[in-house]
Amino acid sequence: MAWQVITHAPAQLGESPFWSGSEVRLYWVDIAGRAALRSGICRSRDWGGALQCLARLPYDPAHERANDGKCDP
């Protein structure tokens, strides 16, 4: 089996891949490219929908950040 490029979208630091079987899509976040929230853990019921904050992180987001882009169920 050969490797296949699925996108040419650049990512500075792509992490947390997630395959959505119902959508037949692969999602990931670009941590260094500012595609993750620094201040807390949030969720959205729909892609691009309103965010609901579940928890604030206990540090100054100007100096630290979470290391991953998603949580386990």
Coordinates of N, CA and C in Angstrom, one line a residue:
M1 N 0.8 -1.2 0.0 CA 0.0 0.0 0.0 C 0.9 1.2 0.0
A2 N 0.6 2.2 -0.9 CA 1.4 3.4 -1.0 C 0.8 4.5 -0.1
W3 N 1.6 5.4 0.4 CA 1.1 6.6 1.1 C 0.5 7.5 0.1
Q4 N -0.6 8.2 0.6 CA -1.3 9.2 -0.3 C -1.5 10.5 0.5
V5 N -1.1 11.6 -0.1 CA -1.4 12.9 0.5 C -2.8 13.2 0.3
I6 N -3.5 13.6 1.5 CA -4.9 13.9 1.4 C -5.2 15.4 1.4
T7 N -4.2 16.2 1.7 CA -4.4 17.7 1.6 C -3.0 18.3 1.4
H8 N -3.1 19.5 0.8 CA -1.8 20.3 0.6 C -1.9 21.5 1.5
A9 N -2.9 21.5 2.4 CA -3.0 22.6 3.4 C -1.8 22.6 4.4
P10 N -1.0 23.6 4.5 CA 0.1 23.6 5.4 C -0.3 23.6 6.9
A11 N 0.5 22.9 7.6 CA 0.3 22.9 9.1 C 1.7 23.1 9.7
Q12 N 1.8 24.0 10.7 CA 3.1 24.2 11.3 C 3.4 23.1 12.3
L13 N 2.3 22.7 13.0 CA 2.5 21.6 14.0 C 1.1 20.9 14.1
G14 N 0.8 20.0 13.2 CA -0.4 19.3 13.1 C -0.5 18.2 14.2
E15 N -1.5 18.2 15.0 CA -1.7 17.2 16.1 C -3.1 16.8 16.2
S16 N -3.3 15.7 17.0 CA -4.7 15.2 17.4 C -5.6 14.8 16.2
P17 N -5.1 14.0 15.3 CA -5.9 13.6 14.2 C -7.2 12.9 14.8
F18 N -8.3 13.1 14.1 CA -9.6 12.5 14.5 C -10.3 12.1 13.2
W19 N -10.6 10.8 13.1 CA -11.4 10.4 11.9 C -12.9 10.4 12.3
S20 N -13.7 11.1 11.6 CA -15.2 11.1 11.8 C -15.8 10.1 10.8
G21 N -16.2 8.9 11.2 CA -16.7 8.0 10.3 C -18.1 8.4 9.7
S22 N -18.9 9.1 10.5 CA -20.2 9.5 10.0 C -20.0 10.6 8.9
E23 N -19.0 11.4 9.0 CA -18.8 12.5 8.0 C -17.8 12.1 6.9
V24 N -17.1 11.0 7.2 CA -16.0 10.5 6.3 C -15.0 11.6 6.1
R25 N -14.5 12.2 7.2 CA -13.6 13.3 7.2 C -12.5 13.0 8.3
L26 N -11.3 13.6 8.0 CA -10.2 13.6 8.9 C -10.0 15.0 9.4
Y27 N -10.1 15.2 10.7 CA -9.8 16.5 11.4 C -8.5 16.5 12.1
W28 N -7.9 17.6 12.3 CA -6.7 17.8 13.1 C -6.6 19.3 13.5
V29 N -5.8 19.6 14.4 CA -5.5 21.0 14.8 C -4.1 21.3 14.5
D30 N -3.9 22.6 14.2 CA -2.6 23.1 13.9 C -2.2 23.9 15.2
I31 N -1.5 23.3 16.1 CA -1.2 23.9 17.4 C -0.4 25.2 17.2
A32 N 0.7 25.1 16.5 CA 1.5 26.3 16.3 C 0.9 27.3 15.4
G33 N 0.0 26.9 14.6 CA -0.7 27.8 13.7 C -1.9 28.5 14.3
R34 N -2.1 28.3 15.6 CA -3.1 29.0 16.4 C -4.5 28.4 16.0
A35 N -4.6 27.1 15.8 CA -5.9 26.5 15.6 C -6.5 25.8 16.8
A36 N -6.1 26.2 18.0 CA -6.6 25.6 19.2 C -6.8 26.7 20.3
L37 N -7.7 26.4 21.2 CA -8.0 27.4 22.2 C -6.9 27.4 23.3
R38 N -6.5 28.5 23.8 CA -5.5 28.6 24.9 C -6.1 28.6 26.3
S39 N -7.3 29.1 26.4 CA -7.8 29.5 27.7 C -8.6 28.4 28.3
G40 N -9.0 27.3 27.6 CA -9.8 26.3 28.2 C -10.2 25.2 27.3
I41 N -11.0 24.3 27.9 CA -11.6 23.2 27.1 C -13.0 23.6 26.7
C42 N -13.3 23.5 25.4 CA -14.6 23.9 24.9 C -15.1 22.9 24.0
R43 N -16.4 23.0 23.6 CA -16.9 22.1 22.6 C -17.9 22.8 21.8
S44 N -18.2 22.3 20.6 CA -19.2 22.8 19.7 C -20.0 21.7 19.2
R45 N -21.3 21.8 19.2 CA -22.1 20.7 18.7 C -22.1 20.6 17.2
D46 N -21.7 21.7 16.5 CA -21.7 21.7 15.0 C -20.4 22.4 14.6
W47 N -19.8 21.9 13.4 CA -18.6 22.6 12.9 C -18.9 24.0 12.7
G48 N -18.1 24.9 13.2 CA -18.2 26.3 13.1 C -19.3 26.9 14.0
G49 N -19.9 26.1 14.8 CA -21.0 26.6 15.7 C -20.4 27.3 17.0
A50 N -21.3 27.7 17.8 CA -21.0 28.4 19.0 C -20.2 27.5 19.9
L51 N -19.2 28.0 20.6 CA -18.4 27.2 21.6 C -19.0 27.3 23.0
Q52 N -19.0 26.2 23.7 CA -19.5 26.1 25.0 C -18.2 25.8 25.9
C53 N -17.9 26.7 26.8 CA -16.7 26.4 27.7 C -17.1 25.4 28.7
L54 N -16.3 24.3 28.8 CA -16.5 23.3 29.8 C -15.6 23.5 31.0
A55 N -14.4 24.0 30.8 CA -13.4 24.2 31.9 C -12.4 25.3 31.5
R56 N -12.0 26.1 32.4 CA -10.9 27.0 32.2 C -9.6 26.4 32.7
L57 N -8.5 26.6 32.0 CA -7.3 26.0 32.4 C -6.6 26.9 33.5
P58 N -6.0 26.3 34.5 CA -5.4 27.0 35.6 C -4.0 27.6 35.4
Y59 N -3.9 28.4 34.4 CA -2.6 29.0 34.1 C -2.8 30.3 33.3
D60 N -1.8 31.0 33.1 CA -1.8 32.2 32.3 C -1.6 31.8 30.8
P61 N -2.6 31.9 30.0 CA -2.5 31.5 28.6 C -1.5 32.3 27.8
A62 N -1.1 33.4 28.3 CA -0.1 34.2 27.5 C 1.3 33.5 27.6
H63 N 1.5 32.6 28.6 CA 2.8 31.9 28.7 C 2.7 30.4 28.6
E64 N 1.6 29.8 28.7 CA 1.5 28.3 28.6 C 0.3 28.0 27.7
R65 N 0.2 26.7 27.2 CA -0.9 26.3 26.5 C -1.1 24.8 26.7
A66 N -2.3 24.3 26.4 CA -2.6 22.9 26.5 C -1.8 22.2 25.4
N67 N -1.5 20.9 25.6 CA -0.7 20.2 24.6 C -1.4 19.5 23.5
D68 N -2.7 19.4 23.7 CA -3.5 18.6 22.7 C -4.7 19.3 22.3
G69 N -5.3 18.9 21.2 CA -6.4 19.6 20.6 C -7.8 19.0 20.9
K70 N -7.8 17.9 21.6 CA -9.1 17.2 21.9 C -9.0 16.4 23.1
C71 N -10.1 16.0 23.6 CA -10.2 15.2 24.8 C -10.8 13.8 24.4
D72 N -10.5 12.8 25.2 CA -11.2 11.5 25.0 C -12.6 11.7 25.5
P73 N -13.5 10.8 24.9 CA -14.9 10.8 25.4 C -15.0 10.6 26.8

